[in-house]
Amino acid sequence: MNRILALALCVLLLSCVRAQDDLPFEVEVLGSFEQPWALAFLPDGRMLVTEKKGNLLLVGQDGQTFGSIGGVPDVDYGRQGGLGDVVLHPDFENNGLVYLSYAEAGIGDTRGAAVGRGVLTLTDGGGSLADFDVIWRQYPKVVGFGHYGHRLLFDDDGYLWITSGDRQKFTPAQDMQSNLGKVLRLHDDGAVPDDNPFVDYDSEDPLVDDDGVYGQIWSLGHRNPLGIATDLSGQLWIVEMGPKHGDELNRIERGGNYGYPIVSNGDHYDGREIPDHDTRPDFNAPAAYWVPAISPGHVMFYSGDMFGDWRGNALAAGLSSKAIIRIEIDGSEAREVERFEMNARIRAIVQGPDGALWVLEDERGDSEGRLLKLTPKG
Ligand SMILES: [Ca+2]
């Protein structure tokens, strides 16, 4: 009876929080990692898992680690930095290309995100990446250890998308001569597509260097976008960490300016207010935002049959909220409809080949960096 009342209340509130003993899925714990960040499925059903200290691991669906992958570049490990995302080239079965993002040391005390690719060869005990080649770097490198962003996505047309965080420097997100605080669209080798929105930016300002990074930019005014995914219609979305509250789900439009740090529905951590989005309708407003914060670490769109009722929904990984957030999308509209309490900071959520959900916890405090497999309760 309590359950029926709770469900009725959920319907009335149009959103609900499911406590851990009331989750609609079984949670299978398959192992744990040291500060895991991302996972990607290989065509053979095994996974590549990244650990922030710089390990790329080959892992089976039973959670067993076969071994590590050699040839991974040196990473600048510390705070939010280290080895980040891992994705496969759309034609991986023929070219073996694996893409990694990571924090890279620069001169002095500077650092910045980089993206590179290498050719993966698997062995019984792991494997190696050959001919690793850096194809993109954050510009400029700056001091500090935060807001790398550096999630990667290949879309259905084969373009490589990179989220680039503002490195906690605020104003670069509006600076067209920096690629910080931006969403970037590149060819698979890092070249700039001719039809990107700002390829002719230099012609508008004679002082702009014609070798600038603006050609890479697809959208700007972002803070720390940690998730990027396309929905079932091919539309691009990101989640980004807001400042003090004001986390955002943004529907990404070509050439769009999402307003950070000029506007945010959150405010600065030192207490200074940032005007809300509704004060500046000239900037793109988020499709959904969260006050209080959920701290989105990743987002995906569900396209499987196993959780058939969730087809087309976005699922966001919540770090501080220790939850998975289910979001319904209707064209350009989005709203949270359900929140599943996971009792751990959730770093990544990926749909497996069978439609199950594969989840990586963060490793921090009482969150143990476990690999979880979620399947519907029978
Ligand atoms: Ca505000």
Short mmCIF file of C-alpha atoms and ligand atoms in Angstrom, two decimals:
data_model
loop_
_atom_site.label_atom_id
_atom_site.label_comp_id
_atom_site.label_asym_id
_atom_site.label_seq_id
_atom_site.Cartn_x
_atom_site.Cartn_y
_atom_site.Cartn_z
CA MET A 1 0.00 0.00 0.00
CA ASN A 2 2.80 2.42 0.88
CA ARG A 3 4.34 1.66 -2.47
CA ILE A 4 1.10 2.49 -4.27
CA LEU A 5 0.79 5.75 -2.33
CA ALA A 6 4.39 6.61 -3.14
CA LEU A 7 3.80 5.95 -6.84
CA ALA A 8 0.62 8.06 -6.76
CA LEU A 9 2.62 10.87 -5.17
CA CYS A 10 5.29 10.51 -7.85
CA VAL A 11 2.65 10.96 -10.53
CA LEU A 12 1.28 14.04 -8.75
CA LEU A 13 4.74 15.58 -8.40
CA LEU A 14 5.70 14.49 -11.95
CA SER A 15 9.05 13.37 -10.61
CA CYS A 16 10.09 11.07 -7.84
CA VAL A 17 13.00 9.81 -5.87
CA ARG A 18 13.38 6.06 -5.61
CA ALA A 19 15.23 4.95 -2.50
CA GLN A 20 17.72 2.11 -2.82
CA ASP A 21 15.28 -0.53 -1.48
CA ASP A 22 12.70 0.52 -4.08
CA LEU A 23 14.83 0.56 -7.25
CA PRO A 24 13.15 -0.90 -10.37
CA PHE A 25 16.37 -2.71 -11.28
CA GLU A 26 18.70 -5.31 -9.81
CA VAL A 27 22.17 -4.02 -9.03
CA GLU A 28 24.95 -6.53 -9.62
CA VAL A 29 28.37 -5.55 -8.26
CA LEU A 30 31.05 -6.84 -10.63
CA GLY A 31 34.26 -5.50 -9.17
CA SER A 32 35.95 -2.25 -8.37
CA PHE A 33 38.61 0.02 -9.81
CA GLU A 34 40.94 2.79 -8.69
CA GLN A 35 39.28 6.08 -9.53
CA PRO A 36 37.56 4.84 -12.70
CA TRP A 37 36.36 7.50 -15.15
CA ALA A 38 34.98 5.92 -18.31
CA LEU A 39 34.17 2.64 -20.00
CA ALA A 40 33.60 1.59 -23.59
CA PHE A 41 32.43 -1.74 -24.96
CA LEU A 42 34.53 -3.54 -27.55
CA PRO A 43 32.86 -5.49 -30.39
CA ASP A 44 33.79 -8.77 -28.62
CA GLY A 45 31.68 -7.75 -25.61
CA ARG A 46 34.60 -6.92 -23.35
CA MET A 47 35.19 -3.40 -22.08
CA LEU A 48 37.93 -0.82 -21.86
CA VAL A 49 37.91 0.99 -18.51
CA THR A 50 40.00 4.06 -17.70
CA GLU A 51 41.44 4.84 -14.28
CA LYS A 52 42.47 8.44 -13.60
CA LYS A 53 46.04 7.58 -12.62
CA GLY A 54 46.66 6.52 -16.22
CA ASN A 55 45.56 2.89 -16.51
CA LEU A 56 43.56 1.57 -19.45
CA LEU A 57 42.18 -1.85 -18.53
CA LEU A 58 40.66 -4.71 -20.52
CA VAL A 59 37.69 -6.01 -18.51
CA GLY A 60 35.23 -8.85 -19.08
CA GLN A 61 31.49 -8.69 -18.50
CA ASP A 62 31.99 -10.66 -15.29
CA GLY A 63 34.09 -7.73 -14.04
CA GLN A 64 37.34 -9.68 -14.33
CA THR A 65 40.30 -7.60 -15.46
CA PHE A 66 42.31 -9.41 -18.14
CA GLY A 67 45.14 -6.92 -17.93
CA SER A 68 46.19 -3.44 -18.83
CA ILE A 69 46.71 -1.83 -22.22
CA GLY A 70 50.22 -0.52 -22.88
CA GLY A 71 51.10 2.54 -24.95
CA VAL A 72 48.88 4.95 -23.01
CA PRO A 73 50.44 8.45 -22.86
CA ASP A 74 51.74 9.96 -19.61
CA VAL A 75 48.92 11.76 -17.87
CA ASP A 76 49.01 14.69 -15.44
CA TYR A 77 47.26 13.05 -12.52
CA GLY A 78 45.83 15.17 -9.74
CA ARG A 79 42.50 16.49 -8.45
CA GLN A 80 40.16 16.33 -11.48
CA GLY A 81 42.93 15.51 -13.92
CA GLY A 82 44.32 12.27 -15.25
CA LEU A 83 43.22 9.72 -17.80
CA GLY A 84 39.67 10.55 -18.85
CA ASP A 85 37.41 9.27 -21.58
CA VAL A 86 37.79 6.33 -23.96
CA VAL A 87 35.84 5.86 -27.20
CA LEU A 88 36.22 3.65 -30.26
CA HIS A 89 36.42 4.98 -33.83
CA PRO A 90 33.16 4.25 -35.71
CA ASP A 91 35.19 1.97 -38.02
CA PHE A 92 37.10 0.37 -35.14
CA GLU A 93 36.57 -3.16 -36.47
CA ASN A 94 38.70 -2.26 -39.49
CA ASN A 95 41.15 0.33 -38.16
CA GLY A 96 41.46 -0.56 -34.44
CA LEU A 97 41.55 3.11 -33.46
CA VAL A 98 40.90 3.95 -29.80
CA TYR A 99 40.62 7.57 -28.64
CA LEU A 100 41.62 8.75 -25.18
CA SER A 101 41.29 12.08 -23.41
CA TYR A 102 43.60 13.03 -20.58
CA ALA A 103 45.22 15.87 -18.69
CA GLU A 104 48.62 16.74 -20.14
CA ALA A 105 51.41 18.67 -18.43
CA GLY A 106 52.66 21.87 -20.06
CA ILE A 107 55.53 24.23 -19.40
CA GLY A 108 55.88 25.64 -15.91
CA ASP A 109 52.98 24.56 -13.75
CA THR A 110 50.43 24.54 -16.56
CA ARG A 111 48.33 21.69 -17.87
CA GLY A 112 45.44 21.08 -20.23
CA ALA A 113 43.29 18.36 -21.69
CA ALA A 114 44.50 16.49 -24.75
CA VAL A 115 42.91 13.92 -27.05
CA GLY A 116 44.84 11.30 -28.95
CA ARG A 117 44.35 8.02 -30.73
CA GLY A 118 46.23 4.78 -31.15
CA VAL A 119 45.72 1.40 -32.79
CA LEU A 120 44.62 -1.25 -30.30
CA THR A 121 45.98 -4.77 -30.39
CA LEU A 122 44.51 -7.18 -27.85
CA THR A 123 46.36 -10.09 -26.28
CA ASP A 124 45.33 -12.71 -23.73
CA GLY A 125 46.74 -10.53 -20.95
CA GLY A 126 45.55 -7.11 -22.09
CA GLY A 127 46.99 -5.39 -25.12
CA SER A 128 48.69 -2.28 -26.40
CA LEU A 129 48.04 0.96 -28.24
CA ALA A 130 50.44 1.57 -31.11
CA ASP A 131 51.34 4.84 -32.84
CA PHE A 132 49.57 7.00 -30.27
CA ASP A 133 49.08 10.41 -31.83
CA VAL A 134 47.76 13.57 -30.15
CA ILE A 135 45.10 15.15 -32.38
CA TRP A 136 43.77 17.92 -30.13
CA ARG A 137 44.81 20.04 -27.16
CA GLN A 138 43.17 22.60 -24.93
CA TYR A 139 44.47 26.08 -25.70
CA PRO A 140 45.86 27.76 -23.74
CA LYS A 141 47.28 25.49 -21.06
CA VAL A 142 46.71 27.09 -17.67
CA VAL A 143 47.51 26.45 -14.00
CA GLY A 144 45.06 24.49 -11.85
CA PHE A 145 43.62 21.01 -11.70
CA GLY A 146 39.93 21.40 -12.50
CA HIS A 147 37.30 21.56 -15.24
CA TYR A 148 39.00 19.68 -18.04
CA GLY A 149 35.64 18.45 -19.35
CA HIS A 150 37.12 16.16 -22.01
CA ARG A 151 34.23 13.80 -22.75
CA LEU A 152 34.33 12.38 -26.27
CA LEU A 153 31.63 11.28 -28.71
CA PHE A 154 31.51 10.06 -32.29
CA ASP A 155 28.19 10.93 -33.92
CA ASP A 156 26.41 8.93 -36.62
CA ASP A 157 28.12 11.02 -39.32
CA GLY A 158 31.58 10.15 -37.99
CA TYR A 159 32.44 13.54 -36.48
CA LEU A 160 34.41 13.60 -33.23
CA TRP A 161 32.93 15.80 -30.50
CA ILE A 162 34.97 17.01 -27.55
CA THR A 163 33.64 18.83 -24.50
CA SER A 164 36.22 21.29 -23.21
CA GLY A 165 35.81 22.70 -19.69
CA ASP A 166 36.66 26.27 -18.69
CA ARG A 167 39.56 25.09 -16.43
CA GLN A 168 37.97 27.15 -13.62
CA LYS A 169 39.07 30.34 -15.41
CA PHE A 170 35.53 31.59 -16.25
CA THR A 171 36.11 34.11 -19.08
CA PRO A 172 37.75 31.76 -21.62
CA ALA A 173 34.26 30.27 -22.12
CA GLN A 174 33.40 33.48 -24.05
CA ASP A 175 36.81 33.94 -25.69
CA MET A 176 36.88 32.82 -29.33
CA GLN A 177 40.70 32.64 -29.27
CA SER A 178 40.59 29.89 -26.63
CA ASN A 179 38.96 26.47 -26.95
CA LEU A 180 38.19 26.29 -23.20
CA GLY A 181 34.53 26.29 -22.16
CA LYS A 182 33.43 25.08 -25.60
CA VAL A 183 31.93 22.12 -27.43
CA LEU A 184 34.17 21.23 -30.38
CA ARG A 185 33.51 19.33 -33.59
CA LEU A 186 36.39 17.74 -35.49
CA HIS A 187 37.13 15.17 -38.13
CA ASP A 188 38.43 11.84 -36.80
CA ASP A 189 42.05 12.98 -37.36
CA GLY A 190 41.54 16.28 -35.53
CA ALA A 191 41.12 18.40 -38.67
CA VAL A 192 38.50 21.16 -38.63
CA PRO A 193 35.42 20.50 -40.77
CA ASP A 194 34.90 23.21 -43.40
CA ASP A 195 31.27 23.68 -42.35
CA ASN A 196 31.93 24.44 -38.65
CA PRO A 197 30.15 27.66 -37.63
CA PHE A 198 33.20 29.83 -36.88
CA VAL A 199 35.72 28.80 -39.55
CA ASP A 200 35.57 32.33 -41.01
CA TYR A 201 35.76 34.09 -37.65
CA ASP A 202 39.11 35.75 -38.43
CA SER A 203 37.64 37.61 -41.38
CA GLU A 204 35.37 39.48 -38.94
CA ASP A 205 38.26 40.88 -36.88
CA PRO A 206 41.58 41.89 -38.44
CA LEU A 207 43.41 41.36 -35.12
CA VAL A 208 42.51 37.67 -34.93
CA ASP A 209 45.24 35.19 -35.79
CA ASP A 210 44.21 33.12 -38.79
CA ASP A 211 45.71 30.01 -37.18
CA GLY A 212 43.38 30.32 -34.19
CA VAL A 213 41.36 27.57 -32.55
CA TYR A 214 37.97 29.19 -33.29
CA GLY A 215 37.42 26.93 -36.28
CA GLN A 216 37.05 23.96 -33.89
CA ILE A 217 34.22 25.61 -31.97
CA TRP A 218 30.63 24.42 -32.37
CA SER A 219 29.15 26.11 -29.28
CA LEU A 220 30.49 28.29 -26.47
CA GLY A 221 29.69 29.62 -23.01
CA HIS A 222 30.07 26.27 -21.24
CA ARG A 223 31.52 25.66 -17.78
CA ASN A 224 32.48 22.02 -17.20
CA PRO A 225 30.61 19.73 -19.58
CA LEU A 226 31.16 16.14 -18.40
CA GLY A 227 28.62 14.36 -20.58
CA ILE A 228 27.80 14.44 -24.30
CA ALA A 229 25.39 12.23 -26.21
CA THR A 230 23.02 12.24 -29.16
CA ASP A 231 19.36 11.39 -28.67
CA LEU A 232 17.51 8.85 -30.83
CA SER A 233 16.82 11.52 -33.46
CA GLY A 234 20.51 12.45 -33.68
CA GLN A 235 20.18 15.72 -31.73
CA LEU A 236 23.22 16.55 -29.60
CA TRP A 237 22.96 17.18 -25.84
CA ILE A 238 25.44 17.84 -23.06
CA VAL A 239 25.31 17.95 -19.28
CA GLU A 240 27.48 20.45 -17.51
CA MET A 241 28.40 21.12 -13.92
CA GLY A 242 27.03 24.48 -12.82
CA PRO A 243 28.84 26.69 -10.32
CA LYS A 244 27.09 26.67 -6.90
CA HIS A 245 23.97 24.89 -8.22
CA GLY A 246 22.56 25.50 -11.68
CA ASP A 247 23.74 22.25 -13.32
CA GLU A 248 22.50 22.13 -16.90
CA LEU A 249 21.22 19.81 -19.59
CA ASN A 250 21.78 21.69 -22.84
CA ARG A 251 20.43 20.94 -26.28
CA ILE A 252 23.37 21.91 -28.45
CA GLU A 253 22.73 24.14 -31.42
CA ARG A 254 25.23 25.07 -34.10
CA GLY A 255 27.01 28.27 -33.08
CA GLY A 256 25.02 28.58 -29.84
CA ASN A 257 26.29 30.61 -26.88
CA TYR A 258 25.15 29.07 -23.58
CA GLY A 259 26.08 32.15 -21.56
CA TYR A 260 28.64 31.06 -18.96
CA PRO A 261 30.07 32.90 -17.02
CA ILE A 262 27.76 35.84 -17.84
CA VAL A 263 24.59 33.95 -16.84
CA SER A 264 23.87 30.83 -14.80
CA ASN A 265 20.95 29.64 -12.70
CA GLY A 266 23.59 28.93 -10.06
CA ASP A 267 25.93 31.45 -8.42
CA HIS A 268 29.64 31.70 -7.63
CA TYR A 269 30.98 29.62 -4.74
CA ASP A 270 32.26 32.80 -3.04
CA GLY A 271 28.67 34.03 -2.80
CA ARG A 272 28.68 36.50 -5.68
CA GLU A 273 25.52 36.22 -7.73
CA ILE A 274 25.55 35.33 -11.40
CA PRO A 275 22.48 36.69 -13.22
CA ASP A 276 20.05 33.91 -14.14
CA HIS A 277 19.47 32.78 -17.72
CA ASP A 278 16.11 34.59 -17.95
CA THR A 279 17.90 37.98 -17.68
CA ARG A 280 19.65 37.35 -21.00
CA PRO A 281 17.34 35.67 -23.50
CA ASP A 282 19.98 36.27 -26.18
CA PHE A 283 21.92 33.29 -24.76
CA ASN A 284 20.77 29.69 -25.13
CA ALA A 285 18.99 28.63 -21.94
CA PRO A 286 19.28 25.08 -20.57
CA ALA A 287 16.55 22.59 -21.49
CA ALA A 288 16.65 21.49 -17.84
CA TYR A 289 18.61 22.74 -14.85
CA TRP A 290 19.07 21.69 -11.26
CA VAL A 291 18.91 23.81 -8.11
CA PRO A 292 20.05 22.20 -5.86
CA ALA A 293 22.88 20.62 -7.82
CA ILE A 294 23.00 16.99 -8.98
CA SER A 295 26.62 17.26 -10.24
CA PRO A 296 26.22 15.45 -13.56
CA GLY A 297 29.28 13.39 -14.45
CA HIS A 298 27.97 11.77 -17.63
CA VAL A 299 24.85 11.41 -19.78
CA MET A 300 23.53 8.83 -22.24
CA PHE A 301 20.32 8.19 -24.18
CA TYR A 302 18.73 4.78 -23.78
CA SER A 303 17.96 2.96 -27.03
CA GLY A 304 17.59 -0.66 -25.92
CA ASP A 305 14.72 -3.05 -25.25
CA MET A 306 15.66 -4.29 -21.78
CA PHE A 307 14.37 -1.06 -20.18
CA GLY A 308 11.85 -0.57 -22.99
CA ASP A 309 9.82 2.11 -21.18
CA TRP A 310 12.94 4.28 -21.03
CA ARG A 311 13.66 4.28 -24.76
CA GLY A 312 14.61 7.81 -25.80
CA ASN A 313 15.13 8.97 -22.21
CA ALA A 314 18.35 10.57 -21.04
CA LEU A 315 20.04 9.01 -18.03
CA ALA A 316 22.46 11.26 -16.17
CA ALA A 317 25.11 10.09 -13.71
CA GLY A 318 24.94 12.11 -10.49
CA LEU A 319 28.11 12.66 -8.46
CA SER A 320 27.15 14.75 -5.39
CA SER A 321 23.53 13.59 -5.76
CA LYS A 322 24.70 9.94 -5.63
CA ALA A 323 21.93 9.10 -8.07
CA ILE A 324 20.96 8.20 -11.59
CA ILE A 325 18.57 10.80 -12.98
CA ARG A 326 16.02 9.79 -15.63
CA ILE A 327 15.02 12.63 -17.94
CA GLU A 328 12.24 12.61 -20.54
CA ILE A 329 12.87 14.50 -23.77
CA ASP A 330 10.13 16.00 -25.93
CA GLY A 331 11.72 17.79 -28.87
CA SER A 332 13.64 20.66 -27.30
CA GLU A 333 11.99 20.19 -23.88
CA ALA A 334 13.46 18.08 -21.11
CA ARG A 335 12.44 17.30 -17.54
CA GLU A 336 13.57 15.01 -14.76
CA VAL A 337 10.92 12.35 -14.13
CA GLU A 338 12.65 9.97 -11.76
CA ARG A 339 15.75 9.79 -9.58
CA PHE A 340 17.31 6.56 -8.38
CA GLU A 341 19.36 6.75 -5.19
CA MET A 342 22.55 4.75 -5.62
CA ASN A 343 24.31 5.60 -2.31
CA ALA A 344 27.52 6.31 -4.22
CA ARG A 345 28.85 9.05 -6.49
CA ILE A 346 28.02 7.93 -10.05
CA ARG A 347 30.74 8.73 -12.60
CA ALA A 348 29.57 7.00 -15.78
CA ILE A 349 26.57 5.20 -17.23
CA VAL A 350 26.71 3.22 -20.48
CA GLN A 351 24.28 0.96 -22.33
CA GLY A 352 25.76 -2.49 -22.87
CA PRO A 353 25.32 -4.63 -25.98
CA ASP A 354 22.38 -6.50 -24.40
CA GLY A 355 20.61 -3.30 -23.27
CA ALA A 356 21.67 -3.60 -19.63
CA LEU A 357 23.02 -0.46 -17.96
CA TRP A 358 26.66 -0.48 -16.89
CA VAL A 359 27.60 1.99 -14.23
CA LEU A 360 30.91 3.16 -12.81
CA GLU A 361 30.98 4.67 -9.38
CA ASP A 362 33.48 7.38 -8.56
CA GLU A 363 36.09 6.48 -5.95
CA ARG A 364 36.00 9.17 -3.29
CA GLY A 365 34.85 9.18 0.33
CA ASP A 366 32.54 6.21 0.80
CA SER A 367 32.12 5.71 -2.97
CA GLU A 368 34.21 2.70 -3.90
CA GLY A 369 34.73 2.89 -7.66
CA ARG A 370 32.66 -0.21 -8.29
CA LEU A 371 31.42 -1.52 -11.63
CA LEU A 372 27.66 -2.16 -11.47
CA LYS A 373 25.34 -3.89 -13.92
CA LEU A 374 21.67 -2.87 -13.78
CA THR A 375 18.92 -5.12 -15.15
CA PRO A 376 15.14 -4.77 -14.67
CA LYS A 377 13.63 -6.44 -11.63
CA GLY A 378 11.72 -9.53 -12.71
CA CA B 1 22.23 32.88 -10.78
#
